[in-house]
Amino acid sequence: SVASAADILTPTSTDRASFLAEASSGAFDGCTVAYRTFESFSVTGRVDGELLSALPPSLRFICHNGAGYDQVDVPACTARGIRVSNTPSAVDDATADMAMFLLLGALRNLAVGMASLRAGQWRGATPPALGHDPQGKVLGILGMGGIGRNMAKKALAFGMKIRYSNRTRLDPSVEKEIEAEYVDFKTLLAESDVLSLNLPLNSNTRRIISSNEFAAMKKGITIVNTARGGVMDEAALVEALSSGQVNSVGLDVYEEEPKIHPGLLENPRVLLVPHMGTYTVETHQKMEEWAISNVAMALESRQLRSIVPEQSDM
Ligand SMILES: O=C(O)C(=O)CO
């Protein structure tokens, strides 16, 4: 086990300033591998050049527990010879399940019904508008990695027609298996009844959905985001919802978690979940085991099981 193979140091800091001071004091000297979680962002902030400079030069690996690693400045790590790993595939089922929940809930206007019931008003003074069925609707998947493919299979069982857009087209045999049709980004926006965001956040994808993209969508679209809040312009989304261009939305992620745009909070057509896409016993276990297997490989053989794609030639 990792515990018998290495000494484990646990930082005691509770904010970025004290973490930088703790690191600079030599508390982690000699450390070769760092294990981190999504939640540790609230202590250390972004793993960027400043943070890396405070960490000891012995550090060679950062093993992140999560699929999305936008909290880590990978180029800054590469420049210092630090390799980074994530936990792909472990999150696929739970995240795609959450996306389906948000898809169904947003289509059915469940947010407003559930809120009025809890307020003791059954369906409310003004009952929610009638919802829509997924059957026969076009689901556009933006970003066809493990989560997108997993979701495609689940959406097929709900009778949806799957289209997708991705940097690279899938192998025809995979396309056939999940009955997904490859289209360009513009077509995806124009022809989807439901759009699901399943792409990583990076400099190429930040606010990839903004005013121009909302305007290019089919009127009355439903949007689901289980990826990262930063891939969509929240202020522009609030406007697109009030104009009716976007009919409803289901969100698990936000631009500045845990802050939520007030225009989203007050809109009954917005179904909101506090980043719980992978929040299950089984998936947390899978993610931890995957992340720790990276730690173990780094210690034993100076390799990583799942190095991030940007560093695949490192
Ligand atoms: O794995 C991820 O990227 C998540 O957001 C879950 O914490």
PDB file of C-alpha atoms and ligand atoms in Angstrom:
ATOM      1  CA  SER A   1       0.000   0.000   0.000  1.00  0.00           C
ATOM      2  CA  VAL A   2       0.967   3.644  -0.386  1.00  0.00           C
ATOM      3  CA  ALA A   3       1.047   4.050   3.404  1.00  0.00           C
ATOM      4  CA  SER A   4       3.800   1.432   3.749  1.00  0.00           C
ATOM      5  CA  ALA A   5       5.664   2.594   0.633  1.00  0.00           C
ATOM      6  CA  ALA A   6       6.037   6.230   1.626  1.00  0.00           C
ATOM      7  CA  ASP A   7       5.823   8.785   4.387  1.00  0.00           C
ATOM      8  CA  ILE A   8       2.591  10.780   4.191  1.00  0.00           C
ATOM      9  CA  LEU A   9       2.567  14.492   5.013  1.00  0.00           C
ATOM     10  CA  THR A  10      -0.774  16.243   5.451  1.00  0.00           C
ATOM     11  CA  PRO A  11      -0.837  20.050   5.126  1.00  0.00           C
ATOM     12  CA  THR A  12      -2.448  21.836   8.074  1.00  0.00           C
ATOM     13  CA  SER A  13      -3.179  25.158   6.327  1.00  0.00           C
ATOM     14  CA  THR A  14      -6.724  26.381   5.844  1.00  0.00           C
ATOM     15  CA  ASP A  15      -6.173  29.098   3.229  1.00  0.00           C
ATOM     16  CA  ARG A  16      -3.839  29.922   0.342  1.00  0.00           C
ATOM     17  CA  ALA A  17      -1.637  32.389   2.245  1.00  0.00           C
ATOM     18  CA  SER A  18      -0.945  29.923   5.049  1.00  0.00           C
ATOM     19  CA  PHE A  19      -0.456  27.071   2.554  1.00  0.00           C
ATOM     20  CA  LEU A  20       2.161  29.127   0.681  1.00  0.00           C
ATOM     21  CA  ALA A  21       3.845  29.920   4.020  1.00  0.00           C
ATOM     22  CA  GLU A  22       3.679  26.272   5.118  1.00  0.00           C
ATOM     23  CA  ALA A  23       5.207  25.127   1.831  1.00  0.00           C
ATOM     24  CA  SER A  24       7.896  27.838   1.894  1.00  0.00           C
ATOM     25  CA  SER A  25       8.833  26.896   5.475  1.00  0.00           C
ATOM     26  CA  GLY A  26      10.027  23.541   4.174  1.00  0.00           C
ATOM     27  CA  ALA A  27       7.162  21.500   5.632  1.00  0.00           C
ATOM     28  CA  PHE A  28       6.926  19.407   2.444  1.00  0.00           C
ATOM     29  CA  ASP A  29      10.627  19.190   1.599  1.00  0.00           C
ATOM     30  CA  GLY A  30      11.575  15.890   0.003  1.00  0.00           C
ATOM     31  CA  CYS A  31       8.005  15.196  -1.145  1.00  0.00           C
ATOM     32  CA  THR A  32       7.855  13.651  -4.624  1.00  0.00           C
ATOM     33  CA  VAL A  33       4.117  13.092  -5.072  1.00  0.00           C
ATOM     34  CA  ALA A  34       1.157  15.316  -4.210  1.00  0.00           C
ATOM     35  CA  TYR A  35      -2.400  13.958  -4.017  1.00  0.00           C
ATOM     36  CA  ARG A  36      -5.175  16.527  -4.296  1.00  0.00           C
ATOM     37  CA  THR A  37      -8.949  16.782  -4.521  1.00  0.00           C
ATOM     38  CA  PHE A  38     -11.418  19.142  -6.226  1.00  0.00           C
ATOM     39  CA  GLU A  39     -12.399  20.473  -2.780  1.00  0.00           C
ATOM     40  CA  SER A  40      -8.798  21.403  -1.885  1.00  0.00           C
ATOM     41  CA  PHE A  41      -9.206  24.398  -4.211  1.00  0.00           C
ATOM     42  CA  SER A  42     -11.037  26.132  -1.351  1.00  0.00           C
ATOM     43  CA  VAL A  43      -7.802  25.886   0.692  1.00  0.00           C
ATOM     44  CA  THR A  44      -4.975  26.368  -1.805  1.00  0.00           C
ATOM     45  CA  GLY A  45      -6.682  28.076  -4.743  1.00  0.00           C
ATOM     46  CA  ARG A  46      -5.406  27.284  -8.227  1.00  0.00           C
ATOM     47  CA  VAL A  47      -2.324  25.115  -8.622  1.00  0.00           C
ATOM     48  CA  ASP A  48      -0.419  27.726 -10.635  1.00  0.00           C
ATOM     49  CA  GLY A  49       3.128  28.979 -11.051  1.00  0.00           C
ATOM     50  CA  GLU A  50       3.067  30.826  -7.718  1.00  0.00           C
ATOM     51  CA  LEU A  51       1.932  27.751  -5.802  1.00  0.00           C
ATOM     52  CA  LEU A  52       4.387  25.470  -7.601  1.00  0.00           C
ATOM     53  CA  SER A  53       7.271  27.848  -6.786  1.00  0.00           C
ATOM     54  CA  ALA A  54       6.500  27.497  -3.072  1.00  0.00           C
ATOM     55  CA  LEU A  55       6.461  23.685  -3.279  1.00  0.00           C
ATOM     56  CA  PRO A  56       9.745  21.795  -2.935  1.00  0.00           C
ATOM     57  CA  PRO A  57      11.829  21.071  -6.073  1.00  0.00           C
ATOM     58  CA  SER A  58      11.601  17.366  -5.171  1.00  0.00           C
ATOM     59  CA  LEU A  59       7.941  17.372  -6.288  1.00  0.00           C
ATOM     60  CA  ARG A  60       7.576  15.388  -9.547  1.00  0.00           C
ATOM     61  CA  PHE A  61       3.920  14.284  -9.630  1.00  0.00           C
ATOM     62  CA  ILE A  62       0.512  15.788  -8.882  1.00  0.00           C
ATOM     63  CA  CYS A  63      -2.236  13.156  -8.705  1.00  0.00           C
ATOM     64  CA  HIS A  64      -5.640  14.789  -8.934  1.00  0.00           C
ATOM     65  CA  ASN A  65      -8.737  12.993  -7.689  1.00  0.00           C
ATOM     66  CA  GLY A  66     -11.243  13.932 -10.398  1.00  0.00           C
ATOM     67  CA  ALA A  67     -11.746  13.851 -14.138  1.00  0.00           C
ATOM     68  CA  GLY A  68     -11.640  17.602 -14.729  1.00  0.00           C
ATOM     69  CA  TYR A  69      -8.279  19.156 -13.859  1.00  0.00           C
ATOM     70  CA  ASP A  70      -8.896  22.792 -14.797  1.00  0.00           C
ATOM     71  CA  GLN A  71      -7.807  23.793 -11.256  1.00  0.00           C
ATOM     72  CA  VAL A  72      -4.263  22.746 -12.200  1.00  0.00           C
ATOM     73  CA  ASP A  73      -2.185  24.905 -14.534  1.00  0.00           C
ATOM     74  CA  VAL A  74      -0.781  22.049 -16.619  1.00  0.00           C
ATOM     75  CA  PRO A  75       1.654  24.171 -18.718  1.00  0.00           C
ATOM     76  CA  ALA A  76       3.131  25.567 -15.459  1.00  0.00           C
ATOM     77  CA  CYS A  77       3.566  21.979 -14.199  1.00  0.00           C
ATOM     78  CA  THR A  78       5.120  20.890 -17.500  1.00  0.00           C
ATOM     79  CA  ALA A  79       7.592  23.793 -17.337  1.00  0.00           C
ATOM     80  CA  ARG A  80       8.786  22.495 -13.939  1.00  0.00           C
ATOM     81  CA  GLY A  81       8.885  18.859 -15.021  1.00  0.00           C
ATOM     82  CA  ILE A  82       5.909  17.931 -12.852  1.00  0.00           C
ATOM     83  CA  ARG A  83       3.577  15.305 -14.314  1.00  0.00           C
ATOM     84  CA  VAL A  84      -0.160  15.470 -13.630  1.00  0.00           C
ATOM     85  CA  SER A  85      -2.759  12.680 -13.560  1.00  0.00           C
ATOM     86  CA  ASN A  86      -6.560  12.667 -13.361  1.00  0.00           C
ATOM     87  CA  THR A  87      -9.200   9.937 -12.959  1.00  0.00           C
ATOM     88  CA  PRO A  88     -10.902   9.497 -16.335  1.00  0.00           C
ATOM     89  CA  SER A  89     -13.663   6.880 -16.791  1.00  0.00           C
ATOM     90  CA  ALA A  90     -14.214   6.458 -13.014  1.00  0.00           C
ATOM     91  CA  VAL A  91     -16.647   9.386 -13.150  1.00  0.00           C
ATOM     92  CA  ASP A  92     -18.494   8.434 -16.348  1.00  0.00           C
ATOM     93  CA  ASP A  93     -21.553   6.610 -15.002  1.00  0.00           C
ATOM     94  CA  ALA A  94     -22.327   8.939 -12.109  1.00  0.00           C
ATOM     95  CA  THR A  95     -21.836  12.108 -14.183  1.00  0.00           C
ATOM     96  CA  ALA A  96     -23.912  10.816 -17.096  1.00  0.00           C
ATOM     97  CA  ASP A  97     -26.608   9.740 -14.610  1.00  0.00           C
ATOM     98  CA  MET A  98     -26.671  13.281 -13.208  1.00  0.00           C
ATOM     99  CA  ALA A  99     -26.874  14.684 -16.738  1.00  0.00           C
ATOM    100  CA  MET A 100     -29.905  12.466 -17.458  1.00  0.00           C
ATOM    101  CA  PHE A 101     -31.534  13.563 -14.181  1.00  0.00           C
ATOM    102  CA  LEU A 102     -31.005  17.232 -15.098  1.00  0.00           C
ATOM    103  CA  LEU A 103     -32.183  16.590 -18.661  1.00  0.00           C
ATOM    104  CA  LEU A 104     -35.446  14.994 -17.507  1.00  0.00           C
ATOM    105  CA  GLY A 105     -35.933  17.471 -14.658  1.00  0.00           C
ATOM    106  CA  ALA A 106     -35.371  20.502 -16.893  1.00  0.00           C
ATOM    107  CA  LEU A 107     -37.655  19.133 -19.622  1.00  0.00           C
ATOM    108  CA  ARG A 108     -40.391  18.506 -17.027  1.00  0.00           C
ATOM    109  CA  ASN A 109     -40.059  21.834 -15.111  1.00  0.00           C
ATOM    110  CA  LEU A 110     -39.440  19.895 -11.921  1.00  0.00           C
ATOM    111  CA  ALA A 111     -37.567  22.715 -10.146  1.00  0.00           C
ATOM    112  CA  VAL A 112     -40.647  24.900  -9.784  1.00  0.00           C
ATOM    113  CA  GLY A 113     -42.967  22.032  -8.860  1.00  0.00           C
ATOM    114  CA  MET A 114     -40.614  20.699  -6.197  1.00  0.00           C
ATOM    115  CA  ALA A 115     -40.012  24.158  -4.719  1.00  0.00           C
ATOM    116  CA  SER A 116     -43.715  25.035  -4.478  1.00  0.00           C
ATOM    117  CA  LEU A 117     -44.525  21.690  -2.881  1.00  0.00           C
ATOM    118  CA  ARG A 118     -41.868  22.299  -0.198  1.00  0.00           C
ATOM    119  CA  ALA A 119     -43.281  25.785   0.335  1.00  0.00           C
ATOM    120  CA  GLY A 120     -46.608  24.125   1.205  1.00  0.00           C
ATOM    121  CA  GLN A 121     -48.280  25.229  -2.026  1.00  0.00           C
ATOM    122  CA  TRP A 122     -48.570  21.949  -3.959  1.00  0.00           C
ATOM    123  CA  ARG A 123     -47.999  22.956  -7.628  1.00  0.00           C
ATOM    124  CA  GLY A 124     -48.143  26.663  -6.713  1.00  0.00           C
ATOM    125  CA  ALA A 125     -50.567  29.504  -7.405  1.00  0.00           C
ATOM    126  CA  THR A 126     -49.356  29.502 -11.009  1.00  0.00           C
ATOM    127  CA  PRO A 127     -48.705  25.826 -11.797  1.00  0.00           C
ATOM    128  CA  PRO A 128     -45.594  24.987 -13.811  1.00  0.00           C
ATOM    129  CA  ALA A 129     -45.929  24.927 -17.611  1.00  0.00           C
ATOM    130  CA  LEU A 130     -46.456  21.479 -19.088  1.00  0.00           C
ATOM    131  CA  GLY A 131     -43.129  19.752 -19.644  1.00  0.00           C
ATOM    132  CA  HIS A 132     -41.734  17.936 -22.658  1.00  0.00           C
ATOM    133  CA  ASP A 133     -40.936  14.285 -23.322  1.00  0.00           C
ATOM    134  CA  PRO A 134     -37.415  13.224 -24.347  1.00  0.00           C
ATOM    135  CA  GLN A 135     -38.773  10.669 -26.845  1.00  0.00           C
ATOM    136  CA  GLY A 136     -37.983  11.673 -30.424  1.00  0.00           C
ATOM    137  CA  LYS A 137     -36.031  14.789 -29.399  1.00  0.00           C
ATOM    138  CA  VAL A 138     -32.541  15.531 -30.690  1.00  0.00           C
ATOM    139  CA  LEU A 139     -29.888  15.409 -27.960  1.00  0.00           C
ATOM    140  CA  GLY A 140     -26.762  17.313 -28.942  1.00  0.00           C
ATOM    141  CA  ILE A 141     -23.689  16.252 -27.000  1.00  0.00           C
ATOM    142  CA  LEU A 142     -20.842  18.764 -27.003  1.00  0.00           C
ATOM    143  CA  GLY A 143     -17.698  16.850 -26.064  1.00  0.00           C
ATOM    144  CA  MET A 144     -17.816  13.131 -26.784  1.00  0.00           C
ATOM    145  CA  GLY A 145     -15.420  11.626 -24.250  1.00  0.00           C
ATOM    146  CA  GLY A 146     -16.220   8.938 -21.721  1.00  0.00           C
ATOM    147  CA  ILE A 147     -19.071  10.876 -20.100  1.00  0.00           C
ATOM    148  CA  GLY A 148     -20.607  11.907 -23.437  1.00  0.00           C
ATOM    149  CA  ARG A 149     -20.569   8.341 -24.756  1.00  0.00           C
ATOM    150  CA  ASN A 150     -22.022   7.002 -21.508  1.00  0.00           C
ATOM    151  CA  MET A 151     -24.797   9.592 -21.641  1.00  0.00           C
ATOM    152  CA  ALA A 152     -25.527   8.796 -25.293  1.00  0.00           C
ATOM    153  CA  LYS A 153     -26.274   5.168 -24.365  1.00  0.00           C
ATOM    154  CA  LYS A 154     -28.591   6.243 -21.552  1.00  0.00           C
ATOM    155  CA  ALA A 155     -30.385   8.844 -23.686  1.00  0.00           C
ATOM    156  CA  LEU A 156     -30.931   6.205 -26.378  1.00  0.00           C
ATOM    157  CA  ALA A 157     -33.006   4.248 -23.855  1.00  0.00           C
ATOM    158  CA  PHE A 158     -35.214   7.355 -23.546  1.00  0.00           C
ATOM    159  CA  GLY A 159     -35.815   7.376 -27.294  1.00  0.00           C
ATOM    160  CA  MET A 160     -33.605  10.366 -28.055  1.00  0.00           C
ATOM    161  CA  LYS A 161     -31.733  10.941 -31.325  1.00  0.00           C
ATOM    162  CA  ILE A 162     -28.040  11.476 -30.616  1.00  0.00           C
ATOM    163  CA  ARG A 163     -25.889  14.038 -32.416  1.00  0.00           C
ATOM    164  CA  TYR A 164     -22.470  15.149 -31.263  1.00  0.00           C
ATOM    165  CA  SER A 165     -19.689  17.557 -31.901  1.00  0.00           C
ATOM    166  CA  ASN A 166     -16.112  16.937 -30.819  1.00  0.00           C
ATOM    167  CA  ARG A 167     -12.556  17.967 -31.750  1.00  0.00           C
ATOM    168  CA  THR A 168     -12.066  14.541 -33.272  1.00  0.00           C
ATOM    169  CA  ARG A 169     -14.662  12.303 -34.793  1.00  0.00           C
ATOM    170  CA  LEU A 170     -15.261   8.938 -33.128  1.00  0.00           C
ATOM    171  CA  ASP A 171     -14.378   5.675 -34.775  1.00  0.00           C
ATOM    172  CA  PRO A 172     -17.295   4.621 -37.057  1.00  0.00           C
ATOM    173  CA  SER A 173     -17.783   1.421 -35.038  1.00  0.00           C
ATOM    174  CA  VAL A 174     -18.234   3.476 -31.840  1.00  0.00           C
ATOM    175  CA  GLU A 175     -20.583   5.889 -33.624  1.00  0.00           C
ATOM    176  CA  LYS A 176     -22.632   2.928 -34.721  1.00  0.00           C
ATOM    177  CA  GLU A 177     -22.713   1.348 -31.257  1.00  0.00           C
ATOM    178  CA  ILE A 178     -24.090   4.497 -29.611  1.00  0.00           C
ATOM    179  CA  GLU A 179     -26.118   5.526 -32.695  1.00  0.00           C
ATOM    180  CA  ALA A 180     -24.513   8.978 -32.669  1.00  0.00           C
ATOM    181  CA  GLU A 181     -24.299  11.227 -35.707  1.00  0.00           C
ATOM    182  CA  TYR A 182     -21.298  13.562 -35.996  1.00  0.00           C
ATOM    183  CA  VAL A 183     -22.192  17.167 -36.857  1.00  0.00           C
ATOM    184  CA  ASP A 184     -20.301  20.458 -36.779  1.00  0.00           C
ATOM    185  CA  PHE A 185     -20.670  22.851 -33.836  1.00  0.00           C
ATOM    186  CA  LYS A 186     -23.049  25.202 -35.726  1.00  0.00           C
ATOM    187  CA  THR A 187     -25.385  22.371 -36.724  1.00  0.00           C
ATOM    188  CA  LEU A 188     -25.324  21.026 -33.175  1.00  0.00           C
ATOM    189  CA  LEU A 189     -26.490  24.411 -31.861  1.00  0.00           C
ATOM    190  CA  ALA A 190     -29.096  24.922 -34.592  1.00  0.00           C
ATOM    191  CA  GLU A 191     -30.704  21.476 -34.527  1.00  0.00           C
ATOM    192  CA  SER A 192     -30.569  20.205 -30.943  1.00  0.00           C
ATOM    193  CA  ASP A 193     -33.702  20.159 -28.795  1.00  0.00           C
ATOM    194  CA  VAL A 194     -31.481  19.463 -25.787  1.00  0.00           C
ATOM    195  CA  LEU A 195     -27.802  20.369 -25.564  1.00  0.00           C
ATOM    196  CA  SER A 196     -25.550  18.634 -23.042  1.00  0.00           C
ATOM    197  CA  LEU A 197     -22.106  20.051 -22.236  1.00  0.00           C
ATOM    198  CA  ASN A 198     -19.594  17.262 -21.655  1.00  0.00           C
ATOM    199  CA  LEU A 199     -16.278  18.875 -22.491  1.00  0.00           C
ATOM    200  CA  PRO A 200     -13.334  19.829 -20.277  1.00  0.00           C
ATOM    201  CA  LEU A 201     -12.703  23.448 -19.286  1.00  0.00           C
ATOM    202  CA  ASN A 202      -9.503  24.849 -20.759  1.00  0.00           C
ATOM    203  CA  SER A 203      -8.366  27.920 -22.681  1.00  0.00           C
ATOM    204  CA  ASN A 204     -10.040  26.598 -25.869  1.00  0.00           C
ATOM    205  CA  THR A 205     -13.398  25.879 -24.245  1.00  0.00           C
ATOM    206  CA  ARG A 206     -13.830  28.754 -21.747  1.00  0.00           C
ATOM    207  CA  ARG A 207     -17.230  30.350 -22.470  1.00  0.00           C
ATOM    208  CA  ILE A 208     -17.546  28.326 -25.669  1.00  0.00           C
ATOM    209  CA  ILE A 209     -21.279  28.902 -25.147  1.00  0.00           C
ATOM    210  CA  SER A 210     -21.997  32.635 -25.001  1.00  0.00           C
ATOM    211  CA  SER A 211     -24.406  35.204 -26.556  1.00  0.00           C
ATOM    212  CA  ASN A 212     -23.612  34.338 -30.198  1.00  0.00           C
ATOM    213  CA  GLU A 213     -24.038  30.624 -29.535  1.00  0.00           C
ATOM    214  CA  PHE A 214     -27.334  31.081 -27.670  1.00  0.00           C
ATOM    215  CA  ALA A 215     -28.573  33.144 -30.637  1.00  0.00           C
ATOM    216  CA  ALA A 216     -27.597  30.314 -33.006  1.00  0.00           C
ATOM    217  CA  MET A 217     -29.574  27.687 -31.059  1.00  0.00           C
ATOM    218  CA  LYS A 218     -32.995  26.316 -31.856  1.00  0.00           C
ATOM    219  CA  LYS A 219     -35.520  28.499 -30.009  1.00  0.00           C
ATOM    220  CA  GLY A 220     -36.803  26.904 -26.814  1.00  0.00           C
ATOM    221  CA  ILE A 221     -33.781  24.642 -26.326  1.00  0.00           C
ATOM    222  CA  THR A 222     -33.056  22.884 -23.020  1.00  0.00           C
ATOM    223  CA  ILE A 223     -29.426  22.931 -21.846  1.00  0.00           C
ATOM    224  CA  VAL A 224     -27.714  20.640 -19.355  1.00  0.00           C
ATOM    225  CA  ASN A 225     -24.271  21.301 -17.879  1.00  0.00           C
ATOM    226  CA  THR A 226     -22.420  18.720 -15.796  1.00  0.00           C
ATOM    227  CA  ALA A 227     -18.964  19.726 -17.121  1.00  0.00           C
ATOM    228  CA  ARG A 228     -17.695  23.019 -15.713  1.00  0.00           C
ATOM    229  CA  GLY A 229     -19.539  26.298 -15.236  1.00  0.00           C
ATOM    230  CA  GLY A 230     -16.773  28.128 -17.081  1.00  0.00           C
ATOM    231  CA  VAL A 231     -17.637  26.551 -20.456  1.00  0.00           C
ATOM    232  CA  MET A 232     -20.841  28.641 -20.525  1.00  0.00           C
ATOM    233  CA  ASP A 233     -21.267  32.411 -20.063  1.00  0.00           C
ATOM    234  CA  GLU A 234     -23.667  32.529 -17.096  1.00  0.00           C
ATOM    235  CA  ALA A 235     -24.758  36.142 -17.558  1.00  0.00           C
ATOM    236  CA  ALA A 236     -25.534  35.432 -21.231  1.00  0.00           C
ATOM    237  CA  LEU A 237     -27.446  32.308 -20.175  1.00  0.00           C
ATOM    238  CA  VAL A 238     -29.618  34.355 -17.807  1.00  0.00           C
ATOM    239  CA  GLU A 239     -30.452  36.682 -20.736  1.00  0.00           C
ATOM    240  CA  ALA A 240     -31.158  33.795 -23.105  1.00  0.00           C
ATOM    241  CA  LEU A 241     -33.538  32.336 -20.508  1.00  0.00           C
ATOM    242  CA  SER A 242     -35.431  35.576 -20.042  1.00  0.00           C
ATOM    243  CA  SER A 243     -35.813  36.106 -23.798  1.00  0.00           C
ATOM    244  CA  GLY A 244     -37.189  32.569 -24.144  1.00  0.00           C
ATOM    245  CA  GLN A 245     -34.389  31.571 -26.526  1.00  0.00           C
ATOM    246  CA  VAL A 246     -33.479  28.968 -23.913  1.00  0.00           C
ATOM    247  CA  ASN A 247     -36.557  27.337 -22.409  1.00  0.00           C
ATOM    248  CA  SER A 248     -35.030  25.506 -19.465  1.00  0.00           C
ATOM    249  CA  VAL A 249     -31.699  24.486 -18.042  1.00  0.00           C
ATOM    250  CA  GLY A 250     -30.301  21.914 -15.633  1.00  0.00           C
ATOM    251  CA  LEU A 251     -27.008  22.809 -13.957  1.00  0.00           C
ATOM    252  CA  ASP A 252     -24.602  20.916 -11.706  1.00  0.00           C
ATOM    253  CA  VAL A 253     -21.689  23.335 -12.182  1.00  0.00           C
ATOM    254  CA  TYR A 254     -21.198  27.116 -12.037  1.00  0.00           C
ATOM    255  CA  GLU A 255     -18.680  29.709 -13.136  1.00  0.00           C
ATOM    256  CA  GLU A 256     -17.711  30.701  -9.573  1.00  0.00           C
ATOM    257  CA  GLU A 257     -18.693  27.841  -7.285  1.00  0.00           C
ATOM    258  CA  PRO A 258     -20.138  28.064  -4.710  1.00  0.00           C
ATOM    259  CA  LYS A 259     -21.488  31.430  -5.928  1.00  0.00           C
ATOM    260  CA  ILE A 260     -24.603  31.221  -8.115  1.00  0.00           C
ATOM    261  CA  HIS A 261     -25.749  33.979 -10.455  1.00  0.00           C
ATOM    262  CA  PRO A 262     -28.905  35.503  -8.861  1.00  0.00           C
ATOM    263  CA  GLY A 263     -30.628  35.387 -12.261  1.00  0.00           C
ATOM    264  CA  LEU A 264     -30.349  31.594 -12.147  1.00  0.00           C
ATOM    265  CA  LEU A 265     -31.524  31.295  -8.538  1.00  0.00           C
ATOM    266  CA  GLU A 266     -34.674  33.296  -9.157  1.00  0.00           C
ATOM    267  CA  ASN A 267     -35.640  31.613 -12.437  1.00  0.00           C
ATOM    268  CA  PRO A 268     -38.089  28.705 -12.004  1.00  0.00           C
ATOM    269  CA  ARG A 269     -36.955  27.229 -15.341  1.00  0.00           C
ATOM    270  CA  VAL A 270     -33.545  26.528 -13.880  1.00  0.00           C
ATOM    271  CA  LEU A 271     -32.938  23.232 -12.096  1.00  0.00           C
ATOM    272  CA  LEU A 272     -29.920  23.600  -9.830  1.00  0.00           C
ATOM    273  CA  VAL A 273     -27.751  20.975  -8.145  1.00  0.00           C
ATOM    274  CA  PRO A 274     -24.645  21.880  -6.070  1.00  0.00           C
ATOM    275  CA  HIS A 275     -21.937  20.009  -8.041  1.00  0.00           C
ATOM    276  CA  MET A 276     -23.032  16.498  -7.076  1.00  0.00           C
ATOM    277  CA  GLY A 277     -22.259  14.747 -10.367  1.00  0.00           C
ATOM    278  CA  THR A 278     -19.919  12.202  -8.801  1.00  0.00           C
ATOM    279  CA  TYR A 279     -21.280  12.425  -5.266  1.00  0.00           C
ATOM    280  CA  THR A 280     -21.944   8.746  -4.582  1.00  0.00           C
ATOM    281  CA  VAL A 281     -20.298   6.134  -2.362  1.00  0.00           C
ATOM    282  CA  GLU A 282     -19.459   3.877  -5.317  1.00  0.00           C
ATOM    283  CA  THR A 283     -18.066   6.588  -7.585  1.00  0.00           C
ATOM    284  CA  HIS A 284     -16.056   8.310  -4.854  1.00  0.00           C
ATOM    285  CA  GLN A 285     -14.505   4.927  -4.098  1.00  0.00           C
ATOM    286  CA  LYS A 286     -13.685   4.346  -7.780  1.00  0.00           C
ATOM    287  CA  MET A 287     -12.161   7.824  -8.078  1.00  0.00           C
ATOM    288  CA  GLU A 288     -10.069   7.489  -4.921  1.00  0.00           C
ATOM    289  CA  GLU A 289      -8.795   4.076  -5.958  1.00  0.00           C
ATOM    290  CA  TRP A 290      -7.900   5.411  -9.408  1.00  0.00           C
ATOM    291  CA  ALA A 291      -6.127   8.485  -8.002  1.00  0.00           C
ATOM    292  CA  ILE A 292      -4.221   6.410  -5.431  1.00  0.00           C
ATOM    293  CA  SER A 293      -3.191   3.932  -8.130  1.00  0.00           C
ATOM    294  CA  ASN A 294      -1.506   6.889  -9.831  1.00  0.00           C
ATOM    295  CA  VAL A 295       0.250   7.757  -6.561  1.00  0.00           C
ATOM    296  CA  ALA A 296       1.399   4.143  -6.162  1.00  0.00           C
ATOM    297  CA  MET A 297       2.719   3.963  -9.736  1.00  0.00           C
ATOM    298  CA  ALA A 298       4.536   7.277  -9.329  1.00  0.00           C
ATOM    299  CA  LEU A 299       6.236   6.011  -6.146  1.00  0.00           C
ATOM    300  CA  GLU A 300       7.071   2.563  -7.503  1.00  0.00           C
ATOM    301  CA  SER A 301       7.973   3.162 -11.135  1.00  0.00           C
ATOM    302  CA  ARG A 302       7.960   6.932 -11.689  1.00  0.00           C
ATOM    303  CA  GLN A 303       5.117   6.484 -14.170  1.00  0.00           C
ATOM    304  CA  LEU A 304       1.458   7.472 -14.092  1.00  0.00           C
ATOM    305  CA  ARG A 305      -1.531   5.286 -14.940  1.00  0.00           C
ATOM    306  CA  SER A 306      -3.434   8.210 -16.463  1.00  0.00           C
ATOM    307  CA  ILE A 307      -1.253  11.199 -17.272  1.00  0.00           C
ATOM    308  CA  VAL A 308      -3.282  14.151 -18.595  1.00  0.00           C
ATOM    309  CA  PRO A 309      -3.426  14.243 -22.427  1.00  0.00           C
ATOM    310  CA  GLU A 310      -1.445  17.517 -22.667  1.00  0.00           C
ATOM    311  CA  GLN A 311       1.535  15.675 -21.166  1.00  0.00           C
ATOM    312  CA  SER A 312       1.190  12.378 -23.025  1.00  0.00           C
ATOM    313  CA  ASP A 313       4.689  12.740 -24.492  1.00  0.00           C
ATOM    314  CA  MET A 314       6.353  13.606 -21.159  1.00  0.00           C
TER     315      MET A 314
HETATM  316  O1  LIG B   1     -14.332  14.633 -11.522  1.00  0.00           O
HETATM  317  C1  LIG B   1     -14.638  15.801 -11.703  1.00  0.00           C
HETATM  318  O2  LIG B   1     -14.106  16.498 -12.570  1.00  0.00           O
HETATM  319  C2  LIG B   1     -15.679  16.407 -10.880  1.00  0.00           C
HETATM  320  O3  LIG B   1     -16.116  17.497 -11.125  1.00  0.00           O
HETATM  321  C3  LIG B   1     -16.160  15.648  -9.720  1.00  0.00           C
HETATM  322  O4  LIG B   1     -15.644  16.132  -8.540  1.00  0.00           O
END
